[in-house]
PDB file of N, CA and C in Angstrom:
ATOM      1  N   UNK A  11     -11.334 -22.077 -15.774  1.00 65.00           N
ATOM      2  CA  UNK A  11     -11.278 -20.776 -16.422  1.00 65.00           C
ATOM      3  C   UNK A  11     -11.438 -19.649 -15.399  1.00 65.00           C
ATOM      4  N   UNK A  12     -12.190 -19.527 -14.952  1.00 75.00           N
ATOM      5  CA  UNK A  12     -12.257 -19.238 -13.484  1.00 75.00           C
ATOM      6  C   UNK A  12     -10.768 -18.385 -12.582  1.00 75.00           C
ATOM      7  N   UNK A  13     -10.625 -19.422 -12.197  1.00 88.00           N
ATOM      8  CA  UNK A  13      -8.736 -18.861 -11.797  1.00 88.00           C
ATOM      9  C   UNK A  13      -8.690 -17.826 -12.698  1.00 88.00           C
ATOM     10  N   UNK A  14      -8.712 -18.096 -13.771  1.00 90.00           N
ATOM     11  CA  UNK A  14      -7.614 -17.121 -15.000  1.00 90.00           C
ATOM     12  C   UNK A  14      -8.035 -15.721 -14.874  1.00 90.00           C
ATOM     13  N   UNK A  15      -9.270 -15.558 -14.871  1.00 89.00           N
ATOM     14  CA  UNK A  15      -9.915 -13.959 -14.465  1.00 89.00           C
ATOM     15  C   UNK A  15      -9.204 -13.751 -12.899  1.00 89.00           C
ATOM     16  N   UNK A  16      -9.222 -14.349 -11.974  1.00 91.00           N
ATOM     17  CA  UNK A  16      -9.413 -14.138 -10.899  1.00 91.00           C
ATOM     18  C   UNK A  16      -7.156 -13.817 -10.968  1.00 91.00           C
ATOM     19  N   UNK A  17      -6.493 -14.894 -11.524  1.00 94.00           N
ATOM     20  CA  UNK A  17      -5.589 -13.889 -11.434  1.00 94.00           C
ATOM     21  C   UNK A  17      -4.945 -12.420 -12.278  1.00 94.00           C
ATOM     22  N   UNK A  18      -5.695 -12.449 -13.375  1.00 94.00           N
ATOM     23  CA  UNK A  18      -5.703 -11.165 -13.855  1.00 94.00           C
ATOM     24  C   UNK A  18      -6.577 -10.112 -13.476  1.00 94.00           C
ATOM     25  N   UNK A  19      -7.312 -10.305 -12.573  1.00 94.00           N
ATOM     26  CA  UNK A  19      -8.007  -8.984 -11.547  1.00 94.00           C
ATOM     27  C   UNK A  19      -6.706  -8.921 -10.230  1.00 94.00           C
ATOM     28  N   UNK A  20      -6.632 -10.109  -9.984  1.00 95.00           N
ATOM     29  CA  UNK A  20      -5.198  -9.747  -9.051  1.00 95.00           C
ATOM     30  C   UNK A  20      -4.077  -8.919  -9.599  1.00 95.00           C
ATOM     31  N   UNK A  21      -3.400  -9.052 -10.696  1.00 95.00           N
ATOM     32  CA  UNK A  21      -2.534  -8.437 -11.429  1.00 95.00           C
ATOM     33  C   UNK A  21      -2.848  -7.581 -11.603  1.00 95.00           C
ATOM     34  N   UNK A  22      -3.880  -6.558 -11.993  1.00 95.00           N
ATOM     35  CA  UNK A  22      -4.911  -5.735 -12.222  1.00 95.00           C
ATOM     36  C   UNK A  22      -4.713  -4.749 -10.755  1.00 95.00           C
ATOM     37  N   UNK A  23      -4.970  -5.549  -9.698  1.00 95.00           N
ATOM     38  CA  UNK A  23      -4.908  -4.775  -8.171  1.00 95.00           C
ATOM     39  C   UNK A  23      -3.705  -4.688  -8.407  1.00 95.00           C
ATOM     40  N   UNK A  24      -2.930  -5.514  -8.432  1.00 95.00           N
ATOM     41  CA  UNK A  24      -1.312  -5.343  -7.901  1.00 95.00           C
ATOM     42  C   UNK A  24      -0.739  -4.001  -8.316  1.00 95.00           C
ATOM     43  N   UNK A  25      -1.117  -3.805  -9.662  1.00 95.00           N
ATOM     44  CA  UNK A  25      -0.118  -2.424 -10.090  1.00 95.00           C
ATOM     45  C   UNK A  25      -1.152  -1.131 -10.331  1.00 95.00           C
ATOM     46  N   UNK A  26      -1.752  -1.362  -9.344  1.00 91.00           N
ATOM     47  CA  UNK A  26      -2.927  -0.156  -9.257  1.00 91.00           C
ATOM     48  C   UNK A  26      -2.085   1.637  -8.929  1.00 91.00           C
ATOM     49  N   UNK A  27      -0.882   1.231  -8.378  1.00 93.00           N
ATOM     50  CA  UNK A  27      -0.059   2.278  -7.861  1.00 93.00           C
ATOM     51  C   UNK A  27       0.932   2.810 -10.115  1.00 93.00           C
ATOM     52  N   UNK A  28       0.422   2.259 -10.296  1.00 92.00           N
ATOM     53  CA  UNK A  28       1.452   2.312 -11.525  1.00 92.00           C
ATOM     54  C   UNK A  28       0.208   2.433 -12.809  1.00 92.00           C
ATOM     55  N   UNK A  29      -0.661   4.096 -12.503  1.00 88.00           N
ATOM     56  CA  UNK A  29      -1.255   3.939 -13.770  1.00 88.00           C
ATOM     57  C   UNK A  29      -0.643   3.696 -15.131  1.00 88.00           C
ATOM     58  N   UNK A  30       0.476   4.158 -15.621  1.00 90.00           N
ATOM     59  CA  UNK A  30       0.902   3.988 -16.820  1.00 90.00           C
ATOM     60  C   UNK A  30       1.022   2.301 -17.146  1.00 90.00           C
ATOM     61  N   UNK A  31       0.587   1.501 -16.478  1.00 93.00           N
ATOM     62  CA  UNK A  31       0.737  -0.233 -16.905  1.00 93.00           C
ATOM     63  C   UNK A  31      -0.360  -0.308 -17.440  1.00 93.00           C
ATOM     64  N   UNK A  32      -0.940   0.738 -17.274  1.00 93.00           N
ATOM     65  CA  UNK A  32      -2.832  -0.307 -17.390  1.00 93.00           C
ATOM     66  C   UNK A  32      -2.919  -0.061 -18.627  1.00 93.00           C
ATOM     67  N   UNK A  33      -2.402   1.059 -19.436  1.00 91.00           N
ATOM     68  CA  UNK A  33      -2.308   1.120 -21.116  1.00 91.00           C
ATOM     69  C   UNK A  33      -1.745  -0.471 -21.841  1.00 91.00           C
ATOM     70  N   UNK A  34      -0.482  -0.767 -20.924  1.00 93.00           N
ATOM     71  CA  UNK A  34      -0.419  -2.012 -21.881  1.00 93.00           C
ATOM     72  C   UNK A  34      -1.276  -3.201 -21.492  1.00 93.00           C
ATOM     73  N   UNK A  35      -2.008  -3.018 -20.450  1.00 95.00           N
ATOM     74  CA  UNK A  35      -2.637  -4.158 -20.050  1.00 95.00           C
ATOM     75  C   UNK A  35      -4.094  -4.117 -20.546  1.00 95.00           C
ATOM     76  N   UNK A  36      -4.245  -3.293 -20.762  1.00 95.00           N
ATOM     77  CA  UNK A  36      -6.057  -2.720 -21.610  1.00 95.00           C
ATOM     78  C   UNK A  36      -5.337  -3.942 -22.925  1.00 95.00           C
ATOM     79  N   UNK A  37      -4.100  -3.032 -23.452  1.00 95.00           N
ATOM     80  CA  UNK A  37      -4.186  -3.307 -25.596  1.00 95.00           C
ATOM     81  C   UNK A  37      -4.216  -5.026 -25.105  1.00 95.00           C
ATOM     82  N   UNK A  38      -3.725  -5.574 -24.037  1.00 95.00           N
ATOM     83  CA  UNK A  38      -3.424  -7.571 -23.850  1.00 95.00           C
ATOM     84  C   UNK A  38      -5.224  -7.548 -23.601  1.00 95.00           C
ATOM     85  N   UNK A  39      -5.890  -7.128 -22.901  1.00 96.00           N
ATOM     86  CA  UNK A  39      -7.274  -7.971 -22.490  1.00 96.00           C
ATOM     87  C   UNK A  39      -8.286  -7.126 -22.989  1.00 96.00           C
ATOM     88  N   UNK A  40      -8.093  -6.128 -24.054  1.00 96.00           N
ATOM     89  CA  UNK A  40      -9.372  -5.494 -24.521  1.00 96.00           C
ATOM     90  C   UNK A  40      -9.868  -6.446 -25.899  1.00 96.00           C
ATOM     91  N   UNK A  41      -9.458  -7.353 -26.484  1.00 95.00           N
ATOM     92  CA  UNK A  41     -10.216  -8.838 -27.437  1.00 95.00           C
ATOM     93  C   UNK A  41     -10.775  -9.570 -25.922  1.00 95.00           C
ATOM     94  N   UNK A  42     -10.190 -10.008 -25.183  1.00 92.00           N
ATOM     95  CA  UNK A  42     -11.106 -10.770 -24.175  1.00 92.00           C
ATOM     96  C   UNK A  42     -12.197  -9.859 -23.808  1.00 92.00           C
ATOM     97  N   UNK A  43     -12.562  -8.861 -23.175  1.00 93.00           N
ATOM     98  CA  UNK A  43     -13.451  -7.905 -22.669  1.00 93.00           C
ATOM     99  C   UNK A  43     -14.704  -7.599 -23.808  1.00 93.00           C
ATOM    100  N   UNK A  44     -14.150  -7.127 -25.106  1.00 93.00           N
ATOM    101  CA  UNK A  44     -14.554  -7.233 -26.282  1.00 93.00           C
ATOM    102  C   UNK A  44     -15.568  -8.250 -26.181  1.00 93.00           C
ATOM    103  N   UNK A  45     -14.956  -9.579 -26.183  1.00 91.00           N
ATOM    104  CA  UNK A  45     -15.492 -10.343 -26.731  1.00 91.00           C
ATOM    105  C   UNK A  45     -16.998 -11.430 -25.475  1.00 91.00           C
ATOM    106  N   UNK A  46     -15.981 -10.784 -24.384  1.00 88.00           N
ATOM    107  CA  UNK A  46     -16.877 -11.567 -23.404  1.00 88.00           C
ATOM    108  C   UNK A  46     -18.139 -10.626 -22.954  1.00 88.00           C
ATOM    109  N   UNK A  47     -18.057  -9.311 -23.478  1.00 87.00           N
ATOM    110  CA  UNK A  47     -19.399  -8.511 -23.288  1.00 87.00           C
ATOM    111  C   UNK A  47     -20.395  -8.833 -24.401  1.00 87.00           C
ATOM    112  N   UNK A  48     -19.979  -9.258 -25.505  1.00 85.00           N
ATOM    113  CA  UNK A  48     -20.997  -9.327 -26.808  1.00 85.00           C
ATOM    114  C   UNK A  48     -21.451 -10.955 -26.471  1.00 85.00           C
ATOM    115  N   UNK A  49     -21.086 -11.751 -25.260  1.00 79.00           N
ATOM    116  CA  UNK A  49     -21.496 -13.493 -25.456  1.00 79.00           C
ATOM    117  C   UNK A  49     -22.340 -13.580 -24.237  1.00 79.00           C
ATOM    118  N   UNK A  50     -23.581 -13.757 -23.603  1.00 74.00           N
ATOM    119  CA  UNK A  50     -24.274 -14.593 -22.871  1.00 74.00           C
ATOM    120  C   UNK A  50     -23.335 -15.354 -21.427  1.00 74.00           C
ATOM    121  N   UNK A  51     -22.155 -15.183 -20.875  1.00 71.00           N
ATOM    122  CA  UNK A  51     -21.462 -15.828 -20.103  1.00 71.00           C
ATOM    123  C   UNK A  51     -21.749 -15.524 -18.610  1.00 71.00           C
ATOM    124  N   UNK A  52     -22.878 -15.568 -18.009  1.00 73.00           N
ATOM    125  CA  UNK A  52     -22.542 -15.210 -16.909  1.00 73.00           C
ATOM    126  C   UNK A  52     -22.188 -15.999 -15.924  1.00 73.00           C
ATOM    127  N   UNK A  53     -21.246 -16.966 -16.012  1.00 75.00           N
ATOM    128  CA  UNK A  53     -20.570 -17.909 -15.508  1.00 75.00           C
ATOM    129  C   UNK A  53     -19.129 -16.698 -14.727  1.00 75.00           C
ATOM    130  N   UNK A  54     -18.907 -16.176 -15.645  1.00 81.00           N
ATOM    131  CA  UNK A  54     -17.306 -15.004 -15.476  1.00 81.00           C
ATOM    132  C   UNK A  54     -17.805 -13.861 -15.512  1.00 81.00           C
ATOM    133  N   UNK A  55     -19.296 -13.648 -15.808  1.00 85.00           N
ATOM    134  CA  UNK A  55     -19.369 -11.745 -15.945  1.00 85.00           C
ATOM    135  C   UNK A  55     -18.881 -11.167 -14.901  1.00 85.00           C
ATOM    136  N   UNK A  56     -18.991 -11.633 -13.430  1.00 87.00           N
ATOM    137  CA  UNK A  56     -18.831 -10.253 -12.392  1.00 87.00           C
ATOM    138  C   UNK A  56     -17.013 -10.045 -12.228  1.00 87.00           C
ATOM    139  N   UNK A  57     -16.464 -11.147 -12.696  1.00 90.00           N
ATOM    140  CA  UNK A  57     -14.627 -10.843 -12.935  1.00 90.00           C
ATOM    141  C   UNK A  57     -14.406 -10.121 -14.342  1.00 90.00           C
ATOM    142  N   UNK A  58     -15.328 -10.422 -15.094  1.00 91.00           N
ATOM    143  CA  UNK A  58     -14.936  -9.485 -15.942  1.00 91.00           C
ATOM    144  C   UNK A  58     -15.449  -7.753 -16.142  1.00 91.00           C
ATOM    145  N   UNK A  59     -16.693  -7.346 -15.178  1.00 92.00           N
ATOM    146  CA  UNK A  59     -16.938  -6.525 -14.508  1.00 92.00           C
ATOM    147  C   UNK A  59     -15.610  -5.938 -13.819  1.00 92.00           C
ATOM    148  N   UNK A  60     -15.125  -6.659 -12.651  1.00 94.00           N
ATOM    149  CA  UNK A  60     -14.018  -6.404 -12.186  1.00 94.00           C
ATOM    150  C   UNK A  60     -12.636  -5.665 -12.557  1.00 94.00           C
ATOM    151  N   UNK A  61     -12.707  -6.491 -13.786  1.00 95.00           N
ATOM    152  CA  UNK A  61     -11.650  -6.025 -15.100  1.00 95.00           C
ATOM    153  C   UNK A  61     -11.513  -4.813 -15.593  1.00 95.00           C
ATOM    154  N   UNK A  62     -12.674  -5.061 -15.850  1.00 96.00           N
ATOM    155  CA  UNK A  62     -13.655  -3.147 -16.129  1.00 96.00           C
ATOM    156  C   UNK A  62     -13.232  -1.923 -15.194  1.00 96.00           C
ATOM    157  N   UNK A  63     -14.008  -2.281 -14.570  1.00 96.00           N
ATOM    158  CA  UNK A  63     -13.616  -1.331 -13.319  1.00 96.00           C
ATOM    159  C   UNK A  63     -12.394  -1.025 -12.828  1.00 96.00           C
ATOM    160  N   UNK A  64     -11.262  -1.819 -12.645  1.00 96.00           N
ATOM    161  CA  UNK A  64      -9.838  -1.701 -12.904  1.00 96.00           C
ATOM    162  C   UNK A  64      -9.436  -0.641 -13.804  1.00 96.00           C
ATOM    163  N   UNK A  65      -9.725  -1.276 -15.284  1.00 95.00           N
ATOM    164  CA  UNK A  65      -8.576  -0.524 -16.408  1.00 95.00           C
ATOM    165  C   UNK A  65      -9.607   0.992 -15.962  1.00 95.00           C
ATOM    166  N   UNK A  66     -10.793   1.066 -15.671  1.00 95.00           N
ATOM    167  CA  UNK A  66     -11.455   2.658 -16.089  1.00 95.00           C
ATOM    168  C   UNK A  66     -10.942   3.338 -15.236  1.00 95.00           C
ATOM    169  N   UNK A  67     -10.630   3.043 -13.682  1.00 94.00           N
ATOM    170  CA  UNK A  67     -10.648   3.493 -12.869  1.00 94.00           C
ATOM    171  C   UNK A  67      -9.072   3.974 -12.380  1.00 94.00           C
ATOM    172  N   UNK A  68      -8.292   2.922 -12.633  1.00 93.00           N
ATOM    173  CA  UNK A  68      -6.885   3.296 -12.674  1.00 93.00           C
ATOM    174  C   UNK A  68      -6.151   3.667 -13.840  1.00 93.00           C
ATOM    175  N   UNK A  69      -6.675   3.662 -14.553  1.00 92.00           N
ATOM    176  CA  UNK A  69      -5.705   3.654 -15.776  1.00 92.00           C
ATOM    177  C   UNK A  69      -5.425   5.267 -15.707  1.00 92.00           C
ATOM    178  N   UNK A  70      -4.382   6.120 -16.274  1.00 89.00           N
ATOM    179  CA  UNK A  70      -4.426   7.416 -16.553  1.00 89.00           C
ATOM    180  C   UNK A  70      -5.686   7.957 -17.468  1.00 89.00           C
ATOM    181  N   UNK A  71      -5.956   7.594 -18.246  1.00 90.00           N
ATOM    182  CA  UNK A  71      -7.554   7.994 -18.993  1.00 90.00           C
ATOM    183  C   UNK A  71      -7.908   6.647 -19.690  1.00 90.00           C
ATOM    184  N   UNK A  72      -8.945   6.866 -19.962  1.00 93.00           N
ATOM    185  CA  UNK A  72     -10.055   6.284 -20.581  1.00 93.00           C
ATOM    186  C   UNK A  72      -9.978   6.283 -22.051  1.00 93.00           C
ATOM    187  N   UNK A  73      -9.499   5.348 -22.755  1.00 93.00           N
ATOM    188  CA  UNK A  73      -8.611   5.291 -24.334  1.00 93.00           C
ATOM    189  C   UNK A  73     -10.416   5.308 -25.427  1.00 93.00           C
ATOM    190  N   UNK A  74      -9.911   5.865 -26.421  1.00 95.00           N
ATOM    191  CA  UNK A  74     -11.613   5.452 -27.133  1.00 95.00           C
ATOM    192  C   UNK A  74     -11.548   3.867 -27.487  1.00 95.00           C
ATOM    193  N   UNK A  75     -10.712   3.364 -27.316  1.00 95.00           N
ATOM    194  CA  UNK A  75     -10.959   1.917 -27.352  1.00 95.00           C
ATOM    195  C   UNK A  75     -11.652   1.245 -26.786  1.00 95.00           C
ATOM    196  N   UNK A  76     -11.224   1.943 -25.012  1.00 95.00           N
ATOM    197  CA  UNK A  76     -12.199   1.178 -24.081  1.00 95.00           C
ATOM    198  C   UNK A  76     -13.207   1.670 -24.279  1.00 95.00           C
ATOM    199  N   UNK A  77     -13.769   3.097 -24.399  1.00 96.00           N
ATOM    200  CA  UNK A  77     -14.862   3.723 -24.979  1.00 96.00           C
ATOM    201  C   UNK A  77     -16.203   2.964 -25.511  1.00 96.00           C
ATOM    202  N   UNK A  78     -15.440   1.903 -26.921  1.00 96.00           N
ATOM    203  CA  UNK A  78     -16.237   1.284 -27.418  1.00 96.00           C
ATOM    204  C   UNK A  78     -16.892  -0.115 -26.489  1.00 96.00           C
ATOM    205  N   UNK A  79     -16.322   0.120 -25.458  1.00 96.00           N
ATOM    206  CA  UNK A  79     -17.095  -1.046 -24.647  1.00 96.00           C
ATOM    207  C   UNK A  79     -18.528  -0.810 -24.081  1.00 96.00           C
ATOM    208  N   UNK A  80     -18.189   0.563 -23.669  1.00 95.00           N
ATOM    209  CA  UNK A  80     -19.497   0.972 -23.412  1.00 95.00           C
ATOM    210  C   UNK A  80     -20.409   0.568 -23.696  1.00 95.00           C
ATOM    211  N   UNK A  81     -21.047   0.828 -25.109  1.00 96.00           N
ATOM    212  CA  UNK A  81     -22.876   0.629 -25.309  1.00 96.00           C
ATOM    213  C   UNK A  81     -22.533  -1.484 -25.061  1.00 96.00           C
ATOM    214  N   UNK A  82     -21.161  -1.892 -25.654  1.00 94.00           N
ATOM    215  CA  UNK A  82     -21.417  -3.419 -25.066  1.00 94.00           C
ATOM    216  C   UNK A  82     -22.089  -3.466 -23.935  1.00 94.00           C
ATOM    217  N   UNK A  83     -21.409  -2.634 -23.189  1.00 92.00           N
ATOM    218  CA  UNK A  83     -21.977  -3.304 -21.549  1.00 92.00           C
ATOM    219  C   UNK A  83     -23.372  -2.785 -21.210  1.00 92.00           C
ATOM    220  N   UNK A  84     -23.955  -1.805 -22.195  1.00 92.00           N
ATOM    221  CA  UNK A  84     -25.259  -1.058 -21.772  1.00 92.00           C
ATOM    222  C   UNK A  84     -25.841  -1.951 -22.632  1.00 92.00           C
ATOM    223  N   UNK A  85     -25.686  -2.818 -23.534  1.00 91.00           N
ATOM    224  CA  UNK A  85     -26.334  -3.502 -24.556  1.00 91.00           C
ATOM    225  C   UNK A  85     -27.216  -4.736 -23.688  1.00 91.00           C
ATOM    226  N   UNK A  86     -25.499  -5.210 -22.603  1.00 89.00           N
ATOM    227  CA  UNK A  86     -25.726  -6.363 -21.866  1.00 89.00           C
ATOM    228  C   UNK A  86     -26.233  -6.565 -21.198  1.00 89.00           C
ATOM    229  N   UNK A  87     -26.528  -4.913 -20.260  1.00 88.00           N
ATOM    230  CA  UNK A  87     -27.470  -4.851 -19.445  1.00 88.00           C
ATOM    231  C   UNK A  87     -29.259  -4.977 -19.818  1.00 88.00           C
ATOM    232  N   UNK A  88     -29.251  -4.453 -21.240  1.00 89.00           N
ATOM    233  CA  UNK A  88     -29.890  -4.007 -21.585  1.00 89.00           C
ATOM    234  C   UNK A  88     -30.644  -5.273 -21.991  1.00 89.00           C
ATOM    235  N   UNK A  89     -29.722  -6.713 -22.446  1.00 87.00           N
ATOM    236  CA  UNK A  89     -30.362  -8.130 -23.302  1.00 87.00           C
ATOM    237  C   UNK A  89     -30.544  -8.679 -22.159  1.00 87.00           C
ATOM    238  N   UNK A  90     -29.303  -9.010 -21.473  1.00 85.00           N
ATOM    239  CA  UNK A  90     -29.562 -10.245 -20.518  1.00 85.00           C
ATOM    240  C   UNK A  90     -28.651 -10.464 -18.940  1.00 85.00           C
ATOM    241  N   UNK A  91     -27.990  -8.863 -18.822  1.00 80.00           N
ATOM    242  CA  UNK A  91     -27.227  -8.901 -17.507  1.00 80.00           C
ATOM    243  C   UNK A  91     -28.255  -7.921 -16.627  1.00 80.00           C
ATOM    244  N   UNK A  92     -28.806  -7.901 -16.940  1.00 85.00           N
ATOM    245  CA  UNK A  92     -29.736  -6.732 -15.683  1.00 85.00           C
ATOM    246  C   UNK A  92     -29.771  -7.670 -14.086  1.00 85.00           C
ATOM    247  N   UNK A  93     -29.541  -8.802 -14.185  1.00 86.00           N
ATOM    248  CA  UNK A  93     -29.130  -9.322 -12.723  1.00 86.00           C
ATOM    249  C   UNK A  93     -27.679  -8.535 -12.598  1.00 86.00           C
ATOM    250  N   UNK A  94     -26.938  -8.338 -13.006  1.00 84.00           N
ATOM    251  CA  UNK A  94     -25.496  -7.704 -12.786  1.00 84.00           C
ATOM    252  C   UNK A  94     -25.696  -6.690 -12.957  1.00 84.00           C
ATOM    253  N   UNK A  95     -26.627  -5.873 -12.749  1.00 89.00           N
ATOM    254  CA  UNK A  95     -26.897  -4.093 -12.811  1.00 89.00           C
ATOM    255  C   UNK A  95     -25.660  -3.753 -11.693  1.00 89.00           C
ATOM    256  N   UNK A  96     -25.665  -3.942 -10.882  1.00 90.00           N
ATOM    257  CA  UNK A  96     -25.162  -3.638  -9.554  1.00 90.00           C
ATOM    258  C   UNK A  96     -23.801  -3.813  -9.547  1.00 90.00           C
ATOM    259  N   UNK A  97     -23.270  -4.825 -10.370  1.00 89.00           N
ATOM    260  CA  UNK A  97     -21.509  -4.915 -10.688  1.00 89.00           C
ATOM    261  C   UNK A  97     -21.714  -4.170 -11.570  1.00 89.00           C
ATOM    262  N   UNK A  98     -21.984  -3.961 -12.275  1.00 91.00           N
ATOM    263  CA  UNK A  98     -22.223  -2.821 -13.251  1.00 91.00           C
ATOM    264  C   UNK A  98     -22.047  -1.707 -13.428  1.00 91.00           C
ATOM    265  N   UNK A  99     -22.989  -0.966 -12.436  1.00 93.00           N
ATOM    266  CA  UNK A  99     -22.574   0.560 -11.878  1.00 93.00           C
ATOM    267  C   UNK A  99     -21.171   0.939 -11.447  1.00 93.00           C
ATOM    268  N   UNK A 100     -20.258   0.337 -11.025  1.00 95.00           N
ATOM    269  CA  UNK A 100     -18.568   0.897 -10.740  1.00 95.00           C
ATOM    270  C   UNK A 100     -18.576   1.283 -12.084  1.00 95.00           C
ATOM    271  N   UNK A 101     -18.090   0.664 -13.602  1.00 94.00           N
ATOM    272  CA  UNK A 101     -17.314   0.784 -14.566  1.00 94.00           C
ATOM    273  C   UNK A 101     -18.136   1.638 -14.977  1.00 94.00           C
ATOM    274  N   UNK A 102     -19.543   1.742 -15.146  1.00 94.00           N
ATOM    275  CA  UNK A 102     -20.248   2.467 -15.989  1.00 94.00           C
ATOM    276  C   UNK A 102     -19.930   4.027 -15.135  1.00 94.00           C
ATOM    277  N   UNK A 103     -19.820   4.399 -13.859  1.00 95.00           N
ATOM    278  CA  UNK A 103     -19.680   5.363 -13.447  1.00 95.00           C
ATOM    279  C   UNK A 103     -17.951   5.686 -13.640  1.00 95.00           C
ATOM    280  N   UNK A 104     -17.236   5.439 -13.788  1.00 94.00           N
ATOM    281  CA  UNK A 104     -15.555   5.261 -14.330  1.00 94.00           C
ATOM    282  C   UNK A 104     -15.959   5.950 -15.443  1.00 94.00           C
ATOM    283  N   UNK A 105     -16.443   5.389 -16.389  1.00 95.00           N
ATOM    284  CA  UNK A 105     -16.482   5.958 -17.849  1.00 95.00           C
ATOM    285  C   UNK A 105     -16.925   7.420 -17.718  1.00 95.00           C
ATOM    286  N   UNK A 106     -18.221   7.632 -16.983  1.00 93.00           N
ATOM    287  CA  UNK A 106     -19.250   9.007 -17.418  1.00 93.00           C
ATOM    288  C   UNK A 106     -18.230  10.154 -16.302  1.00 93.00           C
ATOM    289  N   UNK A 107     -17.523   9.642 -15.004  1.00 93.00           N
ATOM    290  CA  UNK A 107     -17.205  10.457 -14.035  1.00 93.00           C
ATOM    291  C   UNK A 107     -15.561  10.569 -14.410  1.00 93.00           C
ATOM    292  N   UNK A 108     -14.878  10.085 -14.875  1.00 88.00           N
ATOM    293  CA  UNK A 108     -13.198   9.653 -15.176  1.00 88.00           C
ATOM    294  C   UNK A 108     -13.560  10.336 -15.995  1.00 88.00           C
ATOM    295  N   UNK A 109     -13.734  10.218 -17.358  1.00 75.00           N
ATOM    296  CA  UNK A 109     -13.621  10.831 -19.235  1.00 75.00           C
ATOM    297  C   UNK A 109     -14.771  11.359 -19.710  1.00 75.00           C
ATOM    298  N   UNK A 110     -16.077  12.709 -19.180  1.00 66.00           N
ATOM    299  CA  UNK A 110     -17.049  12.470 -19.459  1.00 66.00           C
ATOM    300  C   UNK A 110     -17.083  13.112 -21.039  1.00 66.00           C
TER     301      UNK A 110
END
């Protein structure tokens, strides 16, 4: 499973020059992101961190969709990722400094 993040953070880099992709690539991996911030996984959290930080950072803006990820990831920090504070801080600063 592994790989699979690792090549969709690659894909993710690749078209970093082409904000308008990252809209369709948020609506394909925002149920995965969704879903992997509300579960205990820290087997994949820091690629899916990664992920994060991608769509916030390149994308042309910050959709209220991704929006709602937010308090997820402050939730996560908040239950049981506070070892990942530190991957953390990129996306969370994307959100407040990109769309405040």
């Amino acid at each position: 499973m592994d790989c699979i993040y690792m090549a969709i953070n690659q894909i993710l880099e690749s078209v970093r020059s082409l904000p308008n992709i990252y809209g369709q690539l948020e609506e394909l991996l925002f149920p995965m992101l969704q879903k992997m911030l509300t579960q205990n996984d820290e087997d994949v959290y820091d690629k899916l961190l990664d992920m994060l930080t991608y769509l916030t950072y390149y994308s042309q803006s910050i959709s209220p969709r991704m929006w709602t990820l937010y308090p997820l990831l402050c939730n996560a920090v908040k239950d049981w990722a506070l070892d990942y504070f530190d991957s953390c801080v990129p996306s969370m600063d994307n959100f407040i400094s990109r769309d405040p």
